[in-house]
CSV table of C-alpha atoms and ligand atoms in Angstrom, one decimal:
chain,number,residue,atom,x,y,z
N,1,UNK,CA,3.9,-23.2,-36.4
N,2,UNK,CA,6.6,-24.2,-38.8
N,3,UNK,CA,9.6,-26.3,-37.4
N,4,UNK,CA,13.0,-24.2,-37.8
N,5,UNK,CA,15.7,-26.0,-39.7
N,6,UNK,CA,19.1,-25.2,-39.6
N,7,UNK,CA,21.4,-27.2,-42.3
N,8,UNK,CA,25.2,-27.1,-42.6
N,9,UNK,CA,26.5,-27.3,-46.2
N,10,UNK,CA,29.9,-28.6,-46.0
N,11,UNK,CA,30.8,-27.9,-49.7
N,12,UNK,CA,34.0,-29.3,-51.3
N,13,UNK,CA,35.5,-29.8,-47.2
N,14,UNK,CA,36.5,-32.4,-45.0
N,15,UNK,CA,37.7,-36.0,-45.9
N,16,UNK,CA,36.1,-38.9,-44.3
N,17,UNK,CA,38.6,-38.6,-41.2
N,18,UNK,CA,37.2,-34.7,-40.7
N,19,UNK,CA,33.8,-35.4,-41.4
N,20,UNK,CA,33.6,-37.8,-38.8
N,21,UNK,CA,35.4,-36.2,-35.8
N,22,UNK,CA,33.1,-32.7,-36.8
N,23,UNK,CA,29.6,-35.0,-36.7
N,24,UNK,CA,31.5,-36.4,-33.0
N,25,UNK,CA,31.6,-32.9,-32.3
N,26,UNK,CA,27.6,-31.9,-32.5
N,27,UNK,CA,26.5,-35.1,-31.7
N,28,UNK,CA,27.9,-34.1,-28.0
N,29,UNK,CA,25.2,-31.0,-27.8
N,30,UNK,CA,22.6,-32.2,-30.5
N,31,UNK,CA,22.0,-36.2,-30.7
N,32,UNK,CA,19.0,-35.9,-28.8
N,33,UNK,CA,17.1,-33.5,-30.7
N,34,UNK,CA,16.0,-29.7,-30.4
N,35,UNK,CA,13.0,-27.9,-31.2
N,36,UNK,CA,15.5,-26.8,-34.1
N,37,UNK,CA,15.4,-29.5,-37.3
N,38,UNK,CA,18.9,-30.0,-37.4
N,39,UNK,CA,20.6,-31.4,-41.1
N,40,UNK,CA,24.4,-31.7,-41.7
N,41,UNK,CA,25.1,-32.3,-45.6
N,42,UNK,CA,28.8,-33.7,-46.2
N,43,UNK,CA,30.5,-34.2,-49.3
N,44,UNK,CA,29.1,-37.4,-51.3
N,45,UNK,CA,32.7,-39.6,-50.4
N,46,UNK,CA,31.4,-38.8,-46.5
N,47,UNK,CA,27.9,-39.4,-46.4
N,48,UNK,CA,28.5,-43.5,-45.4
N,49,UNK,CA,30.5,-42.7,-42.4
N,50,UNK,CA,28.8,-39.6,-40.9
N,51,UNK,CA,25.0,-41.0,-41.5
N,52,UNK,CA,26.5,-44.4,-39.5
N,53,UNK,CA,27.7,-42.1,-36.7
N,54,UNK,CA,24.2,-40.6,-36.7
N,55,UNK,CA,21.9,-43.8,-36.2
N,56,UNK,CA,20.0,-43.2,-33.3
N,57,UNK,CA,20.5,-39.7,-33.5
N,58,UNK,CA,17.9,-36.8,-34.5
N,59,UNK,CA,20.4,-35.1,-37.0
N,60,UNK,CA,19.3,-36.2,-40.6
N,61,UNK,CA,21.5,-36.6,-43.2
N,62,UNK,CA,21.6,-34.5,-46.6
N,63,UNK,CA,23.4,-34.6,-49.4
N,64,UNK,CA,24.7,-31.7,-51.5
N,65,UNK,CA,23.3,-32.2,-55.0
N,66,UNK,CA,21.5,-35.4,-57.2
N,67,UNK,CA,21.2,-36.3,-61.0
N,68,UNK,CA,17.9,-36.2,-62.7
N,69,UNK,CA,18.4,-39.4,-63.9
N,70,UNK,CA,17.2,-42.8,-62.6
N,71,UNK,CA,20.4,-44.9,-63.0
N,72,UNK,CA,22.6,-45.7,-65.9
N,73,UNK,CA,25.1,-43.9,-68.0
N,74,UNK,CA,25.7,-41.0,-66.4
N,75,UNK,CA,29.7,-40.2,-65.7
N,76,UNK,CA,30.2,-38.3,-62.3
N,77,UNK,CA,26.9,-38.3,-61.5
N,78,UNK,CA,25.2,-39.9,-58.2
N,79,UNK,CA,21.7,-41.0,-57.9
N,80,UNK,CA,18.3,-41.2,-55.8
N,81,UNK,CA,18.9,-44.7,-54.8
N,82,UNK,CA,22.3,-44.5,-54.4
N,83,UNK,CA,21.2,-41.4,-51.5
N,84,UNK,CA,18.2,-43.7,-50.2
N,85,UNK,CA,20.7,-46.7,-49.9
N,86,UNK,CA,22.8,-44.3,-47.1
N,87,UNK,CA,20.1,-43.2,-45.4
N,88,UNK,CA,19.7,-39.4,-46.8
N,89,UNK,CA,16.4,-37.6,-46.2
N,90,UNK,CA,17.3,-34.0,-47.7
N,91,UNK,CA,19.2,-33.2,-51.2
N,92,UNK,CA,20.1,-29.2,-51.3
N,93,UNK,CA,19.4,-28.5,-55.3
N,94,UNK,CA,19.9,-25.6,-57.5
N,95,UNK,CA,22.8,-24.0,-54.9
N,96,UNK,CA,24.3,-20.9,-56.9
N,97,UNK,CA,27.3,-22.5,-56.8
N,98,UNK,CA,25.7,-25.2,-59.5
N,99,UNK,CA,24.1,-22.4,-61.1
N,100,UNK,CA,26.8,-20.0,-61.3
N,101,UNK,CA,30.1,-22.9,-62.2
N,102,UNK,CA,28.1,-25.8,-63.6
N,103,UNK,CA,25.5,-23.8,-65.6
N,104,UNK,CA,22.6,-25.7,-63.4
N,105,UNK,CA,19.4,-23.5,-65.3
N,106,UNK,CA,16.1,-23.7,-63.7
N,107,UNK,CA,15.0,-26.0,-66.3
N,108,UNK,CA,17.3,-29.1,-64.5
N,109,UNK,CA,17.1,-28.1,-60.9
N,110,UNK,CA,13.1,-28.5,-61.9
N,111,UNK,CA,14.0,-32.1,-63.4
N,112,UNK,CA,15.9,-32.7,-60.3
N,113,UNK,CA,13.4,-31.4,-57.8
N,114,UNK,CA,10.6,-33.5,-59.3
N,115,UNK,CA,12.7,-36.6,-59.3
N,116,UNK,CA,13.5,-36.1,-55.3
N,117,UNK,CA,10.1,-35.2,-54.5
N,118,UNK,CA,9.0,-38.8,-56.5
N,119,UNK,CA,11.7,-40.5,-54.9
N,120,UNK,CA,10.7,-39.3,-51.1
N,121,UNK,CA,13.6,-37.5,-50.6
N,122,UNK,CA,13.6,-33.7,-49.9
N,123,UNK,CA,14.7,-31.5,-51.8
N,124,UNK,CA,16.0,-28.1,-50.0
N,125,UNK,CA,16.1,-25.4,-53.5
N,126,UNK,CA,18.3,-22.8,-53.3
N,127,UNK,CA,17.7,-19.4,-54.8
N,128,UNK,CA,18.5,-16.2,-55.2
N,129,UNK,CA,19.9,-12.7,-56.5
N,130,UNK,CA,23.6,-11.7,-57.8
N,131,UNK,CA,24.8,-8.3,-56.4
N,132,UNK,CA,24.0,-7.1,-60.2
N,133,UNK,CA,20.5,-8.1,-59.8
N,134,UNK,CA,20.2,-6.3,-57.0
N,135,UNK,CA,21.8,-2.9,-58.0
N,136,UNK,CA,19.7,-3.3,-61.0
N,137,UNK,CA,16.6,-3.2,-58.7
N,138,UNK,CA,15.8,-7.0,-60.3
N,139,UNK,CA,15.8,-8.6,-56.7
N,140,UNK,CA,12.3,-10.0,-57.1
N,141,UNK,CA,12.2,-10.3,-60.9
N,142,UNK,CA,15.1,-12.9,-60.7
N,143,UNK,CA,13.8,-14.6,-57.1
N,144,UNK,CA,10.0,-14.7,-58.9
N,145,UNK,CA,11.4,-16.7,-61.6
N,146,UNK,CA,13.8,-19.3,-60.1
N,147,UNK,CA,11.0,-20.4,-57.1
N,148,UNK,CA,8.3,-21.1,-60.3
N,149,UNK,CA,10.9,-22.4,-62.6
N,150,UNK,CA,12.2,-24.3,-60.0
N,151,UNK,CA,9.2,-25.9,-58.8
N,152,UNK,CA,7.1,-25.9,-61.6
N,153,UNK,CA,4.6,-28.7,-62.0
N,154,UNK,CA,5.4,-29.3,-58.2
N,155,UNK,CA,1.4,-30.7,-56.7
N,156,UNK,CA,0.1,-29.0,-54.0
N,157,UNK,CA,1.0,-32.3,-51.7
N,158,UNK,CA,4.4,-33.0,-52.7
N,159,UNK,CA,5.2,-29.4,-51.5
N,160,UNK,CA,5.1,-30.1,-48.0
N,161,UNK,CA,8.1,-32.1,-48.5
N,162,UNK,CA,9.7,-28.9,-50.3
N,163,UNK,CA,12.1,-26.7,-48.4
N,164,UNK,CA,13.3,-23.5,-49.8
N,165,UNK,CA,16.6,-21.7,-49.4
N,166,UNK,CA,16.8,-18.2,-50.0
N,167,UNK,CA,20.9,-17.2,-51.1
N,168,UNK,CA,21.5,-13.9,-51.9
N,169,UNK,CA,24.9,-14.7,-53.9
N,170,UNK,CA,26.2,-11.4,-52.3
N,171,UNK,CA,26.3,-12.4,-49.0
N,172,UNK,CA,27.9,-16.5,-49.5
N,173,UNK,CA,31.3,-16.5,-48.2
N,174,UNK,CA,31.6,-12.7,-48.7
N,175,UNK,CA,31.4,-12.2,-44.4
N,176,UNK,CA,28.3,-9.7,-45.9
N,177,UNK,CA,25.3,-10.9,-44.2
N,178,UNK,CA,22.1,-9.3,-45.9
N,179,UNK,CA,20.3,-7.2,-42.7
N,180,UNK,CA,17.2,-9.3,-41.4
N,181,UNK,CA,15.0,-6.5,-42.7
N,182,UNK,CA,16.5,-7.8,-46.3
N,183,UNK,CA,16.4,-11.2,-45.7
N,184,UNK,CA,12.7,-10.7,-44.6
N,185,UNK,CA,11.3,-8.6,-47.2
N,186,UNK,CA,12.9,-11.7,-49.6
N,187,UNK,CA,11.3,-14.3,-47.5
N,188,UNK,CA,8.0,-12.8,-47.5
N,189,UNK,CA,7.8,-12.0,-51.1
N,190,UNK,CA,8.7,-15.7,-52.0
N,191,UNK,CA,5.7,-17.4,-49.4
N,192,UNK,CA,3.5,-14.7,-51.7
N,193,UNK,CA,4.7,-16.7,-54.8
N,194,UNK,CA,3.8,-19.8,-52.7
N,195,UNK,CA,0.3,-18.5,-51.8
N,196,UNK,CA,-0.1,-18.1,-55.9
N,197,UNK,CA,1.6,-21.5,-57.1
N,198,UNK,CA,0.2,-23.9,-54.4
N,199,UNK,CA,-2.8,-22.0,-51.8
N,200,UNK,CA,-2.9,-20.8,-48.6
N,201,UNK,CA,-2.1,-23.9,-46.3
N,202,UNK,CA,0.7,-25.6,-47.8
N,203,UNK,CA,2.3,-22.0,-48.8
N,204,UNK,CA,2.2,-21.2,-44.9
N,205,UNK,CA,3.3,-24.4,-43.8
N,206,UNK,CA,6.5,-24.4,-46.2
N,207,UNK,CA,10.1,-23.8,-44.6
N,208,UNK,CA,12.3,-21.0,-46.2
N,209,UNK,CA,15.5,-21.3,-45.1
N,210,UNK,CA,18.2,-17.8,-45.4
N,211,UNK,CA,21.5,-18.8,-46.2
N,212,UNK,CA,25.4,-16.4,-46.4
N,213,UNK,CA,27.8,-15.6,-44.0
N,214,UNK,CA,24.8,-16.8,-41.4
N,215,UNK,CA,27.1,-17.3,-38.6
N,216,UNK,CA,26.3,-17.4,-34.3
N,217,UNK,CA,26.5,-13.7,-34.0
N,218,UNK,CA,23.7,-13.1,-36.4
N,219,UNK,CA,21.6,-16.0,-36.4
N,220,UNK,CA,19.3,-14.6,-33.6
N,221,UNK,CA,18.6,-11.7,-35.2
N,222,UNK,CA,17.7,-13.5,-39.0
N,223,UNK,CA,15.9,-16.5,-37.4
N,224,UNK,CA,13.4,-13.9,-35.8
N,225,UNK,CA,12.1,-12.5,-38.5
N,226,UNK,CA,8.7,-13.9,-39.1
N,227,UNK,CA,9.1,-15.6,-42.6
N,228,UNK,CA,12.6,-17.1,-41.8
N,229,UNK,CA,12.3,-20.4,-41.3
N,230,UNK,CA,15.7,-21.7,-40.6
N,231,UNK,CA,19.5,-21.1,-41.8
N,232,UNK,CA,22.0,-22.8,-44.6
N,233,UNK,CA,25.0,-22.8,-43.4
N,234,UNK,CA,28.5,-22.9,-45.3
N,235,UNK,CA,31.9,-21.9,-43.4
N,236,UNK,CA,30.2,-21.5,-40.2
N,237,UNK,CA,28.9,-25.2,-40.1
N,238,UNK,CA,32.7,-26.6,-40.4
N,239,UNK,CA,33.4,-26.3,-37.3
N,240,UNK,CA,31.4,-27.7,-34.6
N,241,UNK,CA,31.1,-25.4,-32.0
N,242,UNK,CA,30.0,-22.2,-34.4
N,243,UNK,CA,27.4,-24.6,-35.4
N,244,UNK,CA,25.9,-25.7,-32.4
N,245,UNK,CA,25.6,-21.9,-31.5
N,246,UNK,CA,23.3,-21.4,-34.9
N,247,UNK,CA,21.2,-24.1,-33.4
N,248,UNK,CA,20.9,-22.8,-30.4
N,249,UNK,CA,20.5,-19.6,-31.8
N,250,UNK,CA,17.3,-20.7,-33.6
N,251,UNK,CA,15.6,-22.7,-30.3
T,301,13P,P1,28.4,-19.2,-46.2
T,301,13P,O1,27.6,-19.5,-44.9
T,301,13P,O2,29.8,-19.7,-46.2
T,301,13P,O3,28.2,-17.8,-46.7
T,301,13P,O4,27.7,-20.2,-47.4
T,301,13P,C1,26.3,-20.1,-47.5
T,301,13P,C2,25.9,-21.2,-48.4
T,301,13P,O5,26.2,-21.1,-49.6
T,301,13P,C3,25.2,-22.3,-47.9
T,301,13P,O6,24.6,-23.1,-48.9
C-alpha cells in the first residue's frame, strides 16, 4: 500500500508573518499525524520560521526548487546544504512554472533530481502536458518524455525516495480540474513508464502525486482513483482550513 501524500505549494505567497500564522493554522488539525503524508513547501525566505514551528510535528518541510550545483558561484541560486541545514526533507523540481518562465529543460531538472536524490533529500518531479499537447493528441508523447528525461540514470534504489507529480498545465490555477478518469488514465500510463525504467516493485511502490485546481470539493473523487497517490496543491493550500479538508479528503 502506498502512503498518500498531500503537499501544499505556496508559490511566490506569504511573507514570514503569513507563513507562520497559516503553518499555526494546520498544526491545530494535523501536528499529530494522519494516515495522509502531509508536506507544506513555503517560499525559500520562510522555510526557517515554518520548519521551527513544525519540530515535533509530523508535517515535513519542502522547499520549492534547488540548484544543481554543490556550492559556490551561483547568483540567486540556493543549495542542498543550505535546504539540509533547515531541516527540509522534499524539494518539488521541474514545476511547469520553471519549465514554462525559467526555461527549466529536462536536461537540468535531471541534474537537479540526481543531486537531491545523492544528497538525501526528495525530490517531488513535476510533469505534464500543455492544453496544445493535449488537443494535438501528444498527452503521452510529451508525459513519456519528461518522466525518462527527468529521471534518467535514476538506480533502481534511489527511486523509492522519488515522488512524482503529474500537472496537467491546463488545469494549474485555471479552476479546470482534469476529471479523475483523466487524471487516471495519466497516472497509470506513467507507473507503465516506471514498470519499464526501474521493475515491478519499486514502480509499484512509487507515489504519483495529481496536482491543478485540486481543491476539498474534488479531492475525494481524484485521490480514489487507484494510481493517485496524493495531491499538489497551489491556491487551495494558502489557506488553512481548504487544506486541512484535502487531507482529510485523502484519509
Ligand atoms: P493550483 O492548485 O493553484 O492549480 O496549482 C497547482 C500547482 O501548480 C501545484 O504545484
Amino acid at each position: 500500500m502506498r502512503k498518500k501524500i498531500i503537499a501544499g505549494n505556496w508559490k511566490m505567497n506569504k511573507t514570514v508573518g503569513d507563513a507562520v500564522a497559516l503553518v499555526e493554522g494546520l498544526k491545530m488539525d494535523l501536528a499529530q499525524g494522519t494516515d495522509v503524508e502531509v508536506v507544506v513547501c513555503p517560499p525559500f525566505t520562510a522555510l526557517q520560521a515554518v520548519g521551527e514551528k513544525l519540530t515535533n510535528t509530523q508535517i515535513k518541510l519542502g522547499a520549492q526548487n534547488m540548484s544543481s550545483e554543490d556550492d559556490g558561484a551561483y547568483t540567486g541560486e540556493i543549495s542542498h546544504t543550505m535546504l539540509k541545514d533547515l531541516f527540509v526533507k522534499y524539494v518539488i523540481l521541474g514545476h511547469s512554472e520553471r519549465r514554462q518562465y525559467y526555461k527549466e529543460t529536462d536536461f537540468w531538472v535531471n541534474k537537479k533530481v540526481k543531486k537531491a536524490l545523492e544528497k538525501n533529500l526528495r525530490p517531488i518531479v513535476c510533469v505534464g502536458e500543455k492544453l496544445e499537447d493535449r488537443e494535438a493528441g501528444n498527452t503521452e508523447k510529451v508525459v513519456e518524455a519528461q518522466v525518462r528525461g527527468s529521471l534518467a540514470d535514476v538506480t533502481a534504489e534511489q527511486f523509492e525516495n522519488v515522488v512524482i507529480a503529474y500537472e496537467p498545465v491546463w488545469a494549474i490555477g485555471t479552476g479546470k480540474t482534469a476529471t479523475s478518469a483523466q487524471a487516471q488514465e495519466v497516472h497509470a500510463f506513467i507507473r507503465g513508464i516506471l514498470r519499464d525504467m526501474t521493475g515491478e516493485k519499486a514502480a509499484n511502490g512509487l507515489r504519483i502525486q495529481y496536482g491543478g485546481s485540486m481543491k476539498a470539493s474534488n479531492a475525494k473523487d481524484l485521490l480514489s482513483q487507484p494510481d493517485i497517490d496524493g495531491g499538489l496543491i497551489g491556491g487551495a493550500a494558502l489557506d488553512a482550513r481548504s487544506f486541512i479538508d484535502i487531507v482529510k479528503a485523502g484519509m
